Amino acid sequence: MNSNFKNRLKEVVLQRTNDENRVAPFFPTSVKTCNEMLELLEANENDILYDIGSGDGRMLFEAVTNFNVMKAVGVEFDEHLVEYSKKKANELQDDLSNRIQIIKDDCRNIDYTEATIITCYMGEYGTSLVRDILHELPSTIKIVNLDYSFDDWDYEKKLDTFSRVPTVDGKERKIIHPYTLYLYRGQGGYSNNDNNNDDDDNNNNKTER
């Protein structure tokens, strides 16, 4: 990561934390933690990932590069981070960059029904909003949230882990930061495909009668 963008990250973290237009401040997730989140989701070539609050795009890059997901979509509000992550995506090989899409928008405006897996790290307030947004998604969609639980949901798995992150003052020494990952499923029941299959079965039964 170049020094100019490091400075930009500091600006986002330190200056925009209290921006009323932002659902959550940006604080980068370590690559190690990104991979652990994707492993918990069992991400693979059949998956479409939506990363809510995609920041500098690192979750998307790990998903297409190391887990070969079919498509990786980032949702990010900050225009500077969108610009940076699009630039980094374009530097990847075409077969990887063509599978990445980055949307500049508020996460509350997005239709997530295309997703098969979702990742998010949104802070306490952002998590409460995301929980409500994702609640009606079908149970076939898997969701991993970092550090904050969805209060009234039952998680399938919980993983306590850690990463090494630079100190806020920018010095070279690093600190160990503990994290908790929560794996959930959408709370809205079965997918549309399952419902269609049920309809087909009912029609077949009627025909057999």
PDB file of N, CA and C in Angstrom, residues 109-155:
ATOM      1  N   ASN A 109     -29.645   1.040   0.432  1.00  0.00           N
ATOM      2  CA  ASN A 109     -30.333   1.160  -0.856  1.00  0.00           C
ATOM      3  C   ASN A 109     -30.133  -0.047  -1.767  1.00  0.00           C
ATOM      4  N   ILE A 110     -29.423  -1.064  -1.304  1.00  0.00           N
ATOM      5  CA  ILE A 110     -28.987  -2.157  -2.165  1.00  0.00           C
ATOM      6  C   ILE A 110     -29.910  -3.369  -2.046  1.00  0.00           C
ATOM      7  N   ASP A 111     -30.140  -4.024  -3.191  1.00  0.00           N
ATOM      8  CA  ASP A 111     -30.868  -5.295  -3.224  1.00  0.00           C
ATOM      9  C   ASP A 111     -29.841  -6.427  -3.109  1.00  0.00           C
ATOM     10  N   TYR A 112     -29.907  -7.205  -2.046  1.00  0.00           N
ATOM     11  CA  TYR A 112     -28.912  -8.246  -1.778  1.00  0.00           C
ATOM     12  C   TYR A 112     -29.383  -9.642  -2.181  1.00  0.00           C
ATOM     13  N   THR A 113     -30.516  -9.744  -2.845  1.00  0.00           N
ATOM     14  CA  THR A 113     -31.084 -11.065  -3.110  1.00  0.00           C
ATOM     15  C   THR A 113     -30.243 -11.886  -4.095  1.00  0.00           C
ATOM     16  N   GLU A 114     -29.361 -11.238  -4.858  1.00  0.00           N
ATOM     17  CA  GLU A 114     -28.487 -11.973  -5.766  1.00  0.00           C
ATOM     18  C   GLU A 114     -27.407 -12.733  -5.009  1.00  0.00           C
ATOM     19  N   ALA A 115     -27.056 -12.263  -3.825  1.00  0.00           N
ATOM     20  CA  ALA A 115     -25.925 -12.812  -3.075  1.00  0.00           C
ATOM     21  C   ALA A 115     -26.197 -14.239  -2.611  1.00  0.00           C
ATOM     22  N   THR A 116     -25.120 -15.017  -2.524  1.00  0.00           N
ATOM     23  CA  THR A 116     -25.169 -16.304  -1.826  1.00  0.00           C
ATOM     24  C   THR A 116     -24.411 -16.212  -0.501  1.00  0.00           C
ATOM     25  N   ILE A 117     -23.430 -15.288  -0.433  1.00  0.00           N
ATOM     26  CA  ILE A 117     -22.683 -15.052   0.802  1.00  0.00           C
ATOM     27  C   ILE A 117     -22.487 -13.545   0.977  1.00  0.00           C
ATOM     28  N   ILE A 118     -22.465 -13.096   2.237  1.00  0.00           N
ATOM     29  CA  ILE A 118     -22.342 -11.671   2.548  1.00  0.00           C
ATOM     30  C   ILE A 118     -21.351 -11.501   3.684  1.00  0.00           C
ATOM     31  N   THR A 119     -20.485 -10.502   3.562  1.00  0.00           N
ATOM     32  CA  THR A 119     -19.573 -10.138   4.646  1.00  0.00           C
ATOM     33  C   THR A 119     -19.817  -8.696   5.045  1.00  0.00           C
ATOM     34  N   CYS A 120     -19.625  -8.398   6.330  1.00  0.00           N
ATOM     35  CA  CYS A 120     -19.778  -7.017   6.772  1.00  0.00           C
ATOM     36  C   CYS A 120     -19.011  -6.768   8.073  1.00  0.00           C
ATOM     37  N   TYR A 121     -18.556  -5.522   8.201  1.00  0.00           N
ATOM     38  CA  TYR A 121     -17.872  -5.035   9.403  1.00  0.00           C
ATOM     39  C   TYR A 121     -18.285  -3.574   9.528  1.00  0.00           C
ATOM     40  N   MET A 122     -19.338  -3.329  10.310  1.00  0.00           N
ATOM     41  CA  MET A 122     -20.010  -2.041  10.241  1.00  0.00           C
ATOM     42  C   MET A 122     -20.082  -1.290  11.565  1.00  0.00           C
ATOM     43  N   GLY A 123     -19.415  -1.781  12.597  1.00  0.00           N
ATOM     44  CA  GLY A 123     -19.525  -1.114  13.882  1.00  0.00           C
ATOM     45  C   GLY A 123     -20.868  -1.400  14.530  1.00  0.00           C
ATOM     46  N   GLU A 124     -21.076  -0.880  15.724  1.00  0.00           N
ATOM     47  CA  GLU A 124     -22.281  -1.196  16.481  1.00  0.00           C
ATOM     48  C   GLU A 124     -23.542  -0.650  15.811  1.00  0.00           C
ATOM     49  N   TYR A 125     -23.520   0.639  15.423  1.00  0.00           N
ATOM     50  CA  TYR A 125     -24.698   1.248  14.808  1.00  0.00           C
ATOM     51  C   TYR A 125     -24.962   0.637  13.433  1.00  0.00           C
ATOM     52  N   GLY A 126     -23.909   0.503  12.632  1.00  0.00           N
ATOM     53  CA  GLY A 126     -24.070  -0.074  11.303  1.00  0.00           C
ATOM     54  C   GLY A 126     -24.587  -1.498  11.351  1.00  0.00           C
ATOM     55  N   THR A 127     -24.132  -2.259  12.333  1.00  0.00           N
ATOM     56  CA  THR A 127     -24.591  -3.642  12.476  1.00  0.00           C
ATOM     57  C   THR A 127     -26.085  -3.705  12.745  1.00  0.00           C
ATOM     58  N   SER A 128     -26.600  -2.785  13.563  1.00  0.00           N
ATOM     59  CA  SER A 128     -28.034  -2.786  13.853  1.00  0.00           C
ATOM     60  C   SER A 128     -28.847  -2.516  12.589  1.00  0.00           C
ATOM     61  N   LEU A 129     -28.330  -1.650  11.702  1.00  0.00           N
ATOM     62  CA  LEU A 129     -29.025  -1.372  10.440  1.00  0.00           C
ATOM     63  C   LEU A 129     -28.933  -2.551   9.486  1.00  0.00           C
ATOM     64  N   VAL A 130     -27.734  -3.106   9.367  1.00  0.00           N
ATOM     65  CA  VAL A 130     -27.518  -4.233   8.456  1.00  0.00           C
ATOM     66  C   VAL A 130     -28.377  -5.421   8.867  1.00  0.00           C
ATOM     67  N   ARG A 131     -28.463  -5.669  10.166  1.00  0.00           N
ATOM     68  CA  ARG A 131     -29.276  -6.782  10.664  1.00  0.00           C
ATOM     69  C   ARG A 131     -30.712  -6.663  10.170  1.00  0.00           C
ATOM     70  N   ASP A 132     -31.268  -5.463  10.253  1.00  0.00           N
ATOM     71  CA  ASP A 132     -32.654  -5.264   9.818  1.00  0.00           C
ATOM     72  C   ASP A 132     -32.796  -5.412   8.308  1.00  0.00           C
ATOM     73  N   ILE A 133     -31.790  -4.943   7.564  1.00  0.00           N
ATOM     74  CA  ILE A 133     -31.821  -5.028   6.105  1.00  0.00           C
ATOM     75  C   ILE A 133     -31.764  -6.477   5.639  1.00  0.00           C
ATOM     76  N   LEU A 134     -30.927  -7.280   6.295  1.00  0.00           N
ATOM     77  CA  LEU A 134     -30.671  -8.650   5.857  1.00  0.00           C
ATOM     78  C   LEU A 134     -31.665  -9.657   6.427  1.00  0.00           C
ATOM     79  N   HIS A 135     -32.500  -9.217   7.346  1.00  0.00           N
ATOM     80  CA  HIS A 135     -33.356 -10.147   8.077  1.00  0.00           C
ATOM     81  C   HIS A 135     -34.250 -10.975   7.168  1.00  0.00           C
ATOM     82  N   GLU A 136     -34.789 -10.352   6.114  1.00  0.00           N
ATOM     83  CA  GLU A 136     -35.754 -11.047   5.265  1.00  0.00           C
ATOM     84  C   GLU A 136     -35.116 -11.858   4.151  1.00  0.00           C
ATOM     85  N   LEU A 137     -33.797 -11.883   4.068  1.00  0.00           N
ATOM     86  CA  LEU A 137     -33.149 -12.693   3.041  1.00  0.00           C
ATOM     87  C   LEU A 137     -33.373 -14.169   3.326  1.00  0.00           C
ATOM     88  N   PRO A 138     -33.388 -15.000   2.273  1.00  0.00           N
ATOM     89  CA  PRO A 138     -33.648 -16.432   2.481  1.00  0.00           C
ATOM     90  C   PRO A 138     -32.545 -17.103   3.292  1.00  0.00           C
ATOM     91  N   SER A 139     -32.884 -18.228   3.900  1.00  0.00           N
ATOM     92  CA  SER A 139     -31.943 -18.940   4.765  1.00  0.00           C
ATOM     93  C   SER A 139     -30.813 -19.603   3.995  1.00  0.00           C
ATOM     94  N   THR A 140     -30.916 -19.611   2.660  1.00  0.00           N
ATOM     95  CA  THR A 140     -29.826 -20.144   1.845  1.00  0.00           C
ATOM     96  C   THR A 140     -28.642 -19.184   1.786  1.00  0.00           C
ATOM     97  N   ILE A 141     -28.830 -17.920   2.149  1.00  0.00           N
ATOM     98  CA  ILE A 141     -27.761 -16.926   2.111  1.00  0.00           C
ATOM     99  C   ILE A 141     -27.015 -16.919   3.441  1.00  0.00           C
ATOM    100  N   LYS A 142     -25.700 -17.094   3.366  1.00  0.00           N
ATOM    101  CA  LYS A 142     -24.864 -17.099   4.562  1.00  0.00           C
ATOM    102  C   LYS A 142     -24.228 -15.719   4.761  1.00  0.00           C
ATOM    103  N   ILE A 143     -24.138 -15.319   6.006  1.00  0.00           N
ATOM    104  CA  ILE A 143     -23.648 -13.978   6.357  1.00  0.00           C
ATOM    105  C   ILE A 143     -22.606 -14.106   7.457  1.00  0.00           C
ATOM    106  N   VAL A 144     -21.465 -13.449   7.281  1.00  0.00           N
ATOM    107  CA  VAL A 144     -20.481 -13.356   8.366  1.00  0.00           C
ATOM    108  C   VAL A 144     -20.326 -11.900   8.760  1.00  0.00           C
ATOM    109  N   ASN A 145     -20.550 -11.626  10.040  1.00  0.00           N
ATOM    110  CA  ASN A 145     -20.360 -10.282  10.577  1.00  0.00           C
ATOM    111  C   ASN A 145     -19.160 -10.302  11.515  1.00  0.00           C
ATOM    112  N   LEU A 146     -18.381  -9.244  11.443  1.00  0.00           N
ATOM    113  CA  LEU A 146     -17.147  -9.153  12.214  1.00  0.00           C
ATOM    114  C   LEU A 146     -17.351  -8.315  13.474  1.00  0.00           C
ATOM    115  N   ASP A 147     -17.075  -8.922  14.600  1.00  0.00           N
ATOM    116  CA  ASP A 147     -16.988  -8.267  15.910  1.00  0.00           C
ATOM    117  C   ASP A 147     -18.314  -7.949  16.594  1.00  0.00           C
ATOM    118  N   TYR A 148     -19.409  -7.862  15.852  1.00  0.00           N
ATOM    119  CA  TYR A 148     -20.692  -7.514  16.454  1.00  0.00           C
ATOM    120  C   TYR A 148     -21.732  -8.563  16.090  1.00  0.00           C
ATOM    121  N   SER A 149     -22.468  -9.044  17.097  1.00  0.00           N
ATOM    122  CA  SER A 149     -23.498 -10.050  16.839  1.00  0.00           C
ATOM    123  C   SER A 149     -24.805  -9.385  16.428  1.00  0.00           C
ATOM    124  N   PHE A 150     -25.633 -10.142  15.713  1.00  0.00           N
ATOM    125  CA  PHE A 150     -26.994  -9.713  15.416  1.00  0.00           C
ATOM    126  C   PHE A 150     -27.848 -10.155  16.611  1.00  0.00           C
ATOM    127  N   ASP A 151     -28.179  -9.243  17.462  1.00  0.00           N
ATOM    128  CA  ASP A 151     -28.673  -9.534  18.811  1.00  0.00           C
ATOM    129  C   ASP A 151     -29.659 -10.684  18.913  1.00  0.00           C
ATOM    130  N   ASP A 152     -30.732 -10.634  18.120  1.00  0.00           N
ATOM    131  CA  ASP A 152     -31.806 -11.608  18.300  1.00  0.00           C
ATOM    132  C   ASP A 152     -31.740 -12.762  17.301  1.00  0.00           C
ATOM    133  N   TRP A 153     -30.612 -12.915  16.588  1.00  0.00           N
ATOM    134  CA  TRP A 153     -30.431 -14.024  15.675  1.00  0.00           C
ATOM    135  C   TRP A 153     -29.606 -15.111  16.369  1.00  0.00           C
ATOM    136  N   ASP A 154     -29.852 -16.353  16.010  1.00  0.00           N
ATOM    137  CA  ASP A 154     -29.009 -17.456  16.462  1.00  0.00           C
ATOM    138  C   ASP A 154     -27.912 -17.680  15.429  1.00  0.00           C
ATOM    139  N   TYR A 155     -26.664 -17.591  15.843  1.00  0.00           N
ATOM    140  CA  TYR A 155     -25.571 -17.824  14.896  1.00  0.00           C
ATOM    141  C   TYR A 155     -25.307 -19.322  14.755  1.00  0.00           C
TER     142      TYR A 155
END
